[in-house]
């Protein structure tokens, strides 16, 4: 089953399509905004997860199976563990097809993270 | 003393002005690229640090003194500790003037992080 609706950067009630937070340079984040956005950054704050994320994100067709991933220097259970963390953070979605689970980048969440880092023009 | 030259997203030898890594969607990251970039994301992967970062980034003049920061729910030594972590990750620079240390966002590093999250156009 696809779980493309798990988007932690969105409103927790799933009502709004707007991301949680303004650019980091716009105004101080509230505690709740910081909690939500920090979860995304933390998910990418591990070298193995970042390699896995870039591997899935750059894979042909934008989708990779756990079975496609072999050269990141960790065991397949560890790969699966980290992919699940990325999925829990809303950065990847997954779909089981037959034996394997396929992972795909969730573009709206990644785009929202990119917007957080948008800088103000120099004054 | 200003330390604007501490830019971990740059070549460790400080030779290149180019950021360390391509967009995450372009190709799988090498282990070394992932180590470098994960350090930045990890620094923002804590809610208190993220609030402090947005506070400094959005402060009038783009610069904030530790003395300006009082409403993030942690003690001033903890504020200083987290600001130092952001500085160590290359996201903030600091300058001591008289009694206080002033922090400023390092725009080139934040821009490089934003580029990492740039998405490919849909195929």
PDB file of C-alpha atoms in Angstrom:
ATOM      1  CA  UNK A   1       0.000   0.000   0.000  1.00  0.00           C
ATOM      2  CA  UNK A   2       1.241   3.438  -0.822  1.00  0.00           C
ATOM      3  CA  UNK A   3       1.538   5.870   2.049  1.00  0.00           C
ATOM      4  CA  UNK A   4       2.070   9.081   0.153  1.00  0.00           C
ATOM      5  CA  UNK A   5      -0.141  10.852   2.669  1.00  0.00           C
ATOM      6  CA  UNK A   6       2.440  10.736   5.455  1.00  0.00           C
ATOM      7  CA  UNK A   7       3.806  14.269   5.112  1.00  0.00           C
ATOM      8  CA  UNK A   8       4.988  15.582   8.466  1.00  0.00           C
ATOM      9  CA  UNK A   9       5.738  19.000   6.997  1.00  0.00           C
ATOM     10  CA  UNK A  10       2.030  19.389   6.399  1.00  0.00           C
ATOM     11  CA  UNK A  11      -0.599  20.213   8.932  1.00  0.00           C
ATOM     12  CA  UNK A  12      -0.854  17.266  11.394  1.00  0.00           C
ATOM     13  CA  UNK A  13      -4.555  16.993  10.618  1.00  0.00           C
ATOM     14  CA  UNK A  14      -3.639  16.639   6.968  1.00  0.00           C
ATOM     15  CA  UNK A  15      -5.936  19.513   6.046  1.00  0.00           C
ATOM     16  CA  UNK A  16      -3.559  22.037   4.590  1.00  0.00           C
ATOM     17  CA  UNK A  17      -1.316  21.568   1.602  1.00  0.00           C
ATOM     18  CA  UNK A  18       0.942  24.367   2.881  1.00  0.00           C
ATOM     19  CA  UNK A  19       4.247  23.380   4.468  1.00  0.00           C
ATOM     20  CA  UNK A  20       4.646  23.986   8.177  1.00  0.00           C
ATOM     21  CA  UNK A  21       7.241  26.708   8.236  1.00  0.00           C
ATOM     22  CA  UNK A  22       8.405  29.898   6.607  1.00  0.00           C
ATOM     23  CA  UNK A  23      11.986  30.323   5.386  1.00  0.00           C
ATOM     24  CA  UNK A  24      14.375  30.180   8.345  1.00  0.00           C
ATOM     25  CA  UNK A  25      15.395  33.766   7.669  1.00  0.00           C
ATOM     26  CA  UNK A  26      11.860  35.208   7.736  1.00  0.00           C
ATOM     27  CA  UNK A  27      11.067  35.195  11.464  1.00  0.00           C
ATOM     28  CA  UNK A  28      11.978  33.142  14.553  1.00  0.00           C
ATOM     29  CA  UNK A  29      10.388  29.706  14.459  1.00  0.00           C
ATOM     30  CA  UNK A  30       7.875  28.776  17.129  1.00  0.00           C
ATOM     31  CA  UNK A  31       8.652  25.737  19.267  1.00  0.00           C
ATOM     32  CA  UNK A  32       6.150  23.657  17.298  1.00  0.00           C
ATOM     33  CA  UNK A  33       7.487  24.694  13.905  1.00  0.00           C
ATOM     34  CA  UNK A  34      11.004  23.902  15.072  1.00  0.00           C
ATOM     35  CA  UNK A  35       9.933  20.440  16.279  1.00  0.00           C
ATOM     36  CA  UNK A  36       8.385  19.626  12.917  1.00  0.00           C
ATOM     37  CA  UNK A  37      11.188  20.940  10.737  1.00  0.00           C
ATOM     38  CA  UNK A  38      13.999  19.569  12.935  1.00  0.00           C
ATOM     39  CA  UNK A  39      12.612  16.076  12.380  1.00  0.00           C
ATOM     40  CA  UNK A  40      13.299  16.393   8.629  1.00  0.00           C
ATOM     41  CA  UNK A  41      16.794  17.784   9.085  1.00  0.00           C
ATOM     42  CA  UNK A  42      17.643  15.134  11.653  1.00  0.00           C
ATOM     43  CA  UNK A  43      16.615  12.398   9.217  1.00  0.00           C
ATOM     44  CA  UNK A  44      19.208  13.701   6.746  1.00  0.00           C
ATOM     45  CA  UNK A  45      21.752  14.301   9.511  1.00  0.00           C
ATOM     46  CA  UNK A  46      23.229  10.827   9.260  1.00  0.00           C
ATOM     47  CA  UNK A  47      25.771  10.002   6.527  1.00  0.00           C
ATOM     48  CA  UNK A  48      24.327   6.573   5.722  1.00  0.00           C
ATOM     49  CA  UNK A  49      20.781   7.925   5.496  1.00  0.00           C
ATOM     50  CA  UNK A  50      21.970  10.785   3.324  1.00  0.00           C
ATOM     51  CA  UNK A  51      23.688   8.359   0.944  1.00  0.00           C
ATOM     52  CA  UNK A  52      20.575   6.198   0.801  1.00  0.00           C
ATOM     53  CA  UNK A  53      18.402   9.243   0.212  1.00  0.00           C
ATOM     54  CA  UNK A  54      20.593  10.488  -2.652  1.00  0.00           C
ATOM     55  CA  UNK A  55      20.681   6.957  -4.064  1.00  0.00           C
ATOM     56  CA  UNK A  56      16.875   6.704  -4.138  1.00  0.00           C
ATOM     57  CA  UNK A  57      16.473  10.314  -5.289  1.00  0.00           C
ATOM     58  CA  UNK A  58      18.860   9.871  -8.208  1.00  0.00           C
ATOM     59  CA  UNK A  59      17.769   6.348  -9.194  1.00  0.00           C
ATOM     60  CA  UNK A  60      16.403   5.861 -12.687  1.00  0.00           C
ATOM     61  CA  UNK A  61      12.677   6.526 -12.556  1.00  0.00           C
ATOM     62  CA  UNK A  62      13.011   8.162  -9.120  1.00  0.00           C
ATOM     63  CA  UNK A  63      12.344   4.884  -7.356  1.00  0.00           C
ATOM     64  CA  UNK A  64      14.609   2.223  -5.874  1.00  0.00           C
ATOM     65  CA  UNK A  65      14.034  -1.193  -4.399  1.00  0.00           C
ATOM     66  CA  UNK A  66      15.926  -2.338  -1.293  1.00  0.00           C
ATOM     67  CA  UNK A  67      17.261  -5.011  -3.658  1.00  0.00           C
ATOM     68  CA  UNK A  68      18.921  -2.256  -5.768  1.00  0.00           C
ATOM     69  CA  UNK A  69      20.981  -1.012  -2.829  1.00  0.00           C
ATOM     70  CA  UNK A  70      24.196  -2.798  -2.053  1.00  0.00           C
ATOM     71  CA  UNK A  71      27.152  -0.424  -2.000  1.00  0.00           C
ATOM     72  CA  UNK A  72      26.694   1.846   0.995  1.00  0.00           C
ATOM     73  CA  UNK A  73      28.819  -0.271   3.322  1.00  0.00           C
ATOM     74  CA  UNK A  74      26.080  -1.469   5.653  1.00  0.00           C
ATOM     75  CA  UNK A  75      24.024  -4.675   5.800  1.00  0.00           C
ATOM     76  CA  UNK A  76      20.629  -4.959   4.154  1.00  0.00           C
ATOM     77  CA  UNK A  77      18.745  -4.937   7.490  1.00  0.00           C
ATOM     78  CA  UNK A  78      20.556  -1.677   8.317  1.00  0.00           C
ATOM     79  CA  UNK A  79      19.616  -0.298   4.906  1.00  0.00           C
ATOM     80  CA  UNK A  80      15.980  -1.193   5.597  1.00  0.00           C
ATOM     81  CA  UNK A  81      16.169   0.400   9.049  1.00  0.00           C
ATOM     82  CA  UNK A  82      17.468   3.692   7.666  1.00  0.00           C
ATOM     83  CA  UNK A  83      14.995   3.720   4.784  1.00  0.00           C
ATOM     84  CA  UNK A  84      12.212   3.321   7.341  1.00  0.00           C
ATOM     85  CA  UNK A  85      13.558   6.306   9.304  1.00  0.00           C
ATOM     86  CA  UNK A  86      13.530   8.417   6.131  1.00  0.00           C
ATOM     87  CA  UNK A  87       9.990   7.243   5.471  1.00  0.00           C
ATOM     88  CA  UNK A  88       8.893   8.029   9.048  1.00  0.00           C
ATOM     89  CA  UNK A  89      10.264  11.551   8.578  1.00  0.00           C
ATOM     90  CA  UNK A  90       8.129  11.933   5.462  1.00  0.00           C
ATOM     91  CA  UNK A  91      11.063  12.175   3.065  1.00  0.00           C
ATOM     92  CA  UNK A  92      10.417   8.889   1.297  1.00  0.00           C
ATOM     93  CA  UNK A  93       7.281   6.968   0.495  1.00  0.00           C
ATOM     94  CA  UNK A  94       7.196   3.238   0.015  1.00  0.00           C
ATOM     95  CA  UNK A  95       5.178   0.647  -1.809  1.00  0.00           C
ATOM     96  CA  UNK A  96       5.410  -3.124  -1.540  1.00  0.00           C
ATOM     97  CA  UNK A  97       5.247  -4.938  -4.859  1.00  0.00           C
ATOM     98  CA  UNK A  98       5.667  -8.703  -4.579  1.00  0.00           C
ATOM     99  CA  UNK A  99       8.717  -9.556  -2.495  1.00  0.00           C
ATOM    100  CA  UNK A 100      10.254  -6.104  -2.410  1.00  0.00           C
ATOM    101  CA  UNK A 101       9.531  -2.682  -0.999  1.00  0.00           C
ATOM    102  CA  UNK A 102      10.157   0.209  -3.403  1.00  0.00           C
ATOM    103  CA  UNK A 103      11.103   3.650  -2.132  1.00  0.00           C
ATOM    104  CA  UNK A 104      10.494   6.987  -3.792  1.00  0.00           C
ATOM    105  CA  UNK A 105      11.346  10.553  -2.774  1.00  0.00           C
ATOM    106  CA  UNK A 106       8.412  12.651  -1.617  1.00  0.00           C
ATOM    107  CA  UNK A 107       9.004  15.792  -3.718  1.00  0.00           C
ATOM    108  CA  UNK A 108       6.674  18.127  -1.803  1.00  0.00           C
ATOM    109  CA  UNK A 109       8.502  17.532   1.480  1.00  0.00           C
ATOM    110  CA  UNK A 110      11.953  17.927  -0.061  1.00  0.00           C
ATOM    111  CA  UNK A 111      10.801  21.118  -1.798  1.00  0.00           C
ATOM    112  CA  UNK A 112       9.458  22.430   1.525  1.00  0.00           C
ATOM    113  CA  UNK A 113      12.851  21.778   3.144  1.00  0.00           C
ATOM    114  CA  UNK A 114      14.521  23.643   0.299  1.00  0.00           C
ATOM    115  CA  UNK A 115      12.196  26.605   0.892  1.00  0.00           C
ATOM    116  CA  UNK A 116      13.171  26.672   4.578  1.00  0.00           C
ATOM    117  CA  UNK A 117      16.723  27.347   3.467  1.00  0.00           C
ATOM    118  CA  UNK A 118      15.823  30.108   1.027  1.00  0.00           C
ATOM    119  CA  UNK A 119      17.772  33.211   1.928  1.00  0.00           C
ATOM    120  CA  UNK A 120      16.500  36.765   2.022  1.00  0.00           C
ATOM    121  CA  UNK A 121      18.022  39.023  -0.598  1.00  0.00           C
ATOM    122  CA  UNK A 122      20.848  41.105   0.888  1.00  0.00           C
ATOM    123  CA  UNK A 123      19.480  44.319   2.385  1.00  0.00           C
TER     124      UNK A 123
ATOM    125  CA  UNK B   1      37.961  37.685  15.535  1.00  0.00           C
ATOM    126  CA  UNK B   2      35.748  36.780  12.658  1.00  0.00           C
ATOM    127  CA  UNK B   3      35.934  33.200  11.425  1.00  0.00           C
ATOM    128  CA  UNK B   4      34.044  33.494   8.162  1.00  0.00           C
ATOM    129  CA  UNK B   5      36.518  31.102   6.585  1.00  0.00           C
ATOM    130  CA  UNK B   6      35.218  28.051   8.430  1.00  0.00           C
ATOM    131  CA  UNK B   7      33.014  26.608   5.689  1.00  0.00           C
ATOM    132  CA  UNK B   8      32.792  22.832   5.993  1.00  0.00           C
ATOM    133  CA  UNK B   9      30.750  22.582   2.778  1.00  0.00           C
ATOM    134  CA  UNK B  10      33.818  23.762   0.923  1.00  0.00           C
ATOM    135  CA  UNK B  11      36.856  21.745   0.011  1.00  0.00           C
ATOM    136  CA  UNK B  12      38.648  20.811   3.281  1.00  0.00           C
ATOM    137  CA  UNK B  13      41.842  22.341   1.906  1.00  0.00           C
ATOM    138  CA  UNK B  14      39.907  25.550   1.384  1.00  0.00           C
ATOM    139  CA  UNK B  15      40.951  25.681  -2.246  1.00  0.00           C
ATOM    140  CA  UNK B  16      37.655  25.496  -4.048  1.00  0.00           C
ATOM    141  CA  UNK B  17      34.814  27.934  -3.726  1.00  0.00           C
ATOM    142  CA  UNK B  18      32.440  25.236  -4.973  1.00  0.00           C
ATOM    143  CA  UNK B  19      30.229  23.527  -2.405  1.00  0.00           C
ATOM    144  CA  UNK B  20      31.024  19.916  -1.599  1.00  0.00           C
ATOM    145  CA  UNK B  21      28.035  18.176  -3.075  1.00  0.00           C
ATOM    146  CA  UNK B  22      25.667  18.097  -5.996  1.00  0.00           C
ATOM    147  CA  UNK B  23      21.905  18.190  -5.512  1.00  0.00           C
ATOM    148  CA  UNK B  24      20.777  15.057  -3.664  1.00  0.00           C
ATOM    149  CA  UNK B  25      18.770  14.007  -6.726  1.00  0.00           C
ATOM    150  CA  UNK B  26      21.662  14.201  -9.199  1.00  0.00           C
ATOM    151  CA  UNK B  27      23.672  11.080  -8.319  1.00  0.00           C
ATOM    152  CA  UNK B  28      24.389   8.943  -5.249  1.00  0.00           C
ATOM    153  CA  UNK B  29      26.609  10.734  -2.754  1.00  0.00           C
ATOM    154  CA  UNK B  30      30.024   9.320  -1.993  1.00  0.00           C
ATOM    155  CA  UNK B  31      30.776   8.419   1.626  1.00  0.00           C
ATOM    156  CA  UNK B  32      32.866  11.561   2.017  1.00  0.00           C
ATOM    157  CA  UNK B  33      30.252  13.876   0.526  1.00  0.00           C
ATOM    158  CA  UNK B  34      27.634  12.331   2.788  1.00  0.00           C
ATOM    159  CA  UNK B  35      29.836  12.866   5.876  1.00  0.00           C
ATOM    160  CA  UNK B  36      30.282  16.537   5.038  1.00  0.00           C
ATOM    161  CA  UNK B  37      26.674  17.304   4.173  1.00  0.00           C
ATOM    162  CA  UNK B  38      25.190  15.226   7.025  1.00  0.00           C
ATOM    163  CA  UNK B  39      27.077  17.431   9.495  1.00  0.00           C
ATOM    164  CA  UNK B  40      25.087  20.471   8.305  1.00  0.00           C
ATOM    165  CA  UNK B  41      21.741  18.716   8.402  1.00  0.00           C
ATOM    166  CA  UNK B  42      22.474  17.280  11.829  1.00  0.00           C
ATOM    167  CA  UNK B  43      23.209  20.751  13.170  1.00  0.00           C
ATOM    168  CA  UNK B  44      19.696  21.826  12.155  1.00  0.00           C
ATOM    169  CA  UNK B  45      18.179  18.536  13.334  1.00  0.00           C
ATOM    170  CA  UNK B  46      17.570  19.778  16.858  1.00  0.00           C
ATOM    171  CA  UNK B  47      14.513  21.943  17.636  1.00  0.00           C
ATOM    172  CA  UNK B  48      16.355  24.342  19.950  1.00  0.00           C
ATOM    173  CA  UNK B  49      19.189  24.848  17.461  1.00  0.00           C
ATOM    174  CA  UNK B  50      16.690  25.363  14.669  1.00  0.00           C
ATOM    175  CA  UNK B  51      14.873  28.040  16.701  1.00  0.00           C
ATOM    176  CA  UNK B  52      18.166  29.743  17.505  1.00  0.00           C
ATOM    177  CA  UNK B  53      19.224  29.588  13.886  1.00  0.00           C
ATOM    178  CA  UNK B  54      15.957  31.127  12.654  1.00  0.00           C
ATOM    179  CA  UNK B  55      16.219  33.747  15.387  1.00  0.00           C
ATOM    180  CA  UNK B  56      19.709  34.805  14.290  1.00  0.00           C
ATOM    181  CA  UNK B  57      18.830  34.505  10.591  1.00  0.00           C
ATOM    182  CA  UNK B  58      15.768  36.722  10.916  1.00  0.00           C
ATOM    183  CA  UNK B  59      17.239  39.217  13.378  1.00  0.00           C
ATOM    184  CA  UNK B  60      17.382  42.829  12.312  1.00  0.00           C
ATOM    185  CA  UNK B  61      20.665  43.333  10.482  1.00  0.00           C
ATOM    186  CA  UNK B  62      21.158  39.567  10.166  1.00  0.00           C
ATOM    187  CA  UNK B  63      23.139  39.444  13.388  1.00  0.00           C
ATOM    188  CA  UNK B  64      22.216  38.626  16.967  1.00  0.00           C
ATOM    189  CA  UNK B  65      24.021  38.800  20.263  1.00  0.00           C
ATOM    190  CA  UNK B  66      23.646  36.055  22.873  1.00  0.00           C
ATOM    191  CA  UNK B  67      22.249  38.914  24.979  1.00  0.00           C
ATOM    192  CA  UNK B  68      19.377  39.297  22.471  1.00  0.00           C
ATOM    193  CA  UNK B  69      18.215  35.722  22.958  1.00  0.00           C
ATOM    194  CA  UNK B  70      15.989  34.984  25.878  1.00  0.00           C
ATOM    195  CA  UNK B  71      12.768  33.308  24.792  1.00  0.00           C
ATOM    196  CA  UNK B  72      13.676  29.851  23.527  1.00  0.00           C
ATOM    197  CA  UNK B  73      13.026  28.102  26.835  1.00  0.00           C
ATOM    198  CA  UNK B  74      16.608  27.152  27.679  1.00  0.00           C
ATOM    199  CA  UNK B  75      19.273  28.756  29.857  1.00  0.00           C
ATOM    200  CA  UNK B  76      21.871  31.139  28.464  1.00  0.00           C
ATOM    201  CA  UNK B  77      24.717  28.603  28.798  1.00  0.00           C
ATOM    202  CA  UNK B  78      22.597  26.161  26.773  1.00  0.00           C
ATOM    203  CA  UNK B  79      21.955  28.869  24.188  1.00  0.00           C
ATOM    204  CA  UNK B  80      25.707  29.465  23.947  1.00  0.00           C
ATOM    205  CA  UNK B  81      26.354  25.731  23.648  1.00  0.00           C
ATOM    206  CA  UNK B  82      23.920  25.353  20.737  1.00  0.00           C
ATOM    207  CA  UNK B  83      25.186  28.487  18.984  1.00  0.00           C
ATOM    208  CA  UNK B  84      28.671  27.023  19.168  1.00  0.00           C
ATOM    209  CA  UNK B  85      27.435  23.797  17.559  1.00  0.00           C
ATOM    210  CA  UNK B  86      25.883  25.793  14.714  1.00  0.00           C
ATOM    211  CA  UNK B  87      29.145  27.661  14.344  1.00  0.00           C
ATOM    212  CA  UNK B  88      31.192  24.440  14.363  1.00  0.00           C
ATOM    213  CA  UNK B  89      28.962  23.154  11.549  1.00  0.00           C
ATOM    214  CA  UNK B  90      29.757  26.281   9.540  1.00  0.00           C
ATOM    215  CA  UNK B  91      26.189  27.619   9.595  1.00  0.00           C
ATOM    216  CA  UNK B  92      26.936  30.633  11.771  1.00  0.00           C
ATOM    217  CA  UNK B  93      29.957  32.846  12.157  1.00  0.00           C
ATOM    218  CA  UNK B  94      30.733  34.774  15.297  1.00  0.00           C
ATOM    219  CA  UNK B  95      32.541  37.885  16.370  1.00  0.00           C
ATOM    220  CA  UNK B  96      33.294  39.063  19.885  1.00  0.00           C
ATOM    221  CA  UNK B  97      32.702  42.776  20.442  1.00  0.00           C
ATOM    222  CA  UNK B  98      33.308  43.903  23.998  1.00  0.00           C
ATOM    223  CA  UNK B  99      31.461  41.678  26.441  1.00  0.00           C
ATOM    224  CA  UNK B 100      29.290  39.859  23.925  1.00  0.00           C
ATOM    225  CA  UNK B 101      29.628  37.431  21.066  1.00  0.00           C
ATOM    226  CA  UNK B 102      27.570  38.280  17.986  1.00  0.00           C
ATOM    227  CA  UNK B 103      26.339  35.572  15.618  1.00  0.00           C
ATOM    228  CA  UNK B 104      25.552  35.875  11.945  1.00  0.00           C
ATOM    229  CA  UNK B 105      24.294  33.370   9.366  1.00  0.00           C
ATOM    230  CA  UNK B 106      26.885  32.202   6.855  1.00  0.00           C
ATOM    231  CA  UNK B 107      24.878  32.700   3.630  1.00  0.00           C
ATOM    232  CA  UNK B 108      27.114  30.619   1.341  1.00  0.00           C
ATOM    233  CA  UNK B 109      26.716  27.517   3.491  1.00  0.00           C
ATOM    234  CA  UNK B 110      22.958  27.918   3.857  1.00  0.00           C
ATOM    235  CA  UNK B 111      22.662  28.473   0.093  1.00  0.00           C
ATOM    236  CA  UNK B 112      24.718  25.318  -0.528  1.00  0.00           C
ATOM    237  CA  UNK B 113      22.345  23.339   1.709  1.00  0.00           C
ATOM    238  CA  UNK B 114      19.409  24.742  -0.236  1.00  0.00           C
ATOM    239  CA  UNK B 115      21.017  23.596  -3.494  1.00  0.00           C
ATOM    240  CA  UNK B 116      21.401  20.071  -2.107  1.00  0.00           C
ATOM    241  CA  UNK B 117      17.625  19.958  -1.816  1.00  0.00           C
ATOM    242  CA  UNK B 118      16.955  21.246  -5.320  1.00  0.00           C
ATOM    243  CA  UNK B 119      14.757  18.771  -7.134  1.00  0.00           C
ATOM    244  CA  UNK B 120      15.122  17.586 -10.693  1.00  0.00           C
ATOM    245  CA  UNK B 121      12.331  18.635 -13.005  1.00  0.00           C
ATOM    246  CA  UNK B 122       9.803  15.826 -13.442  1.00  0.00           C
ATOM    247  CA  UNK B 123      10.852  13.509 -16.275  1.00  0.00           C
TER     248      UNK B 123
END
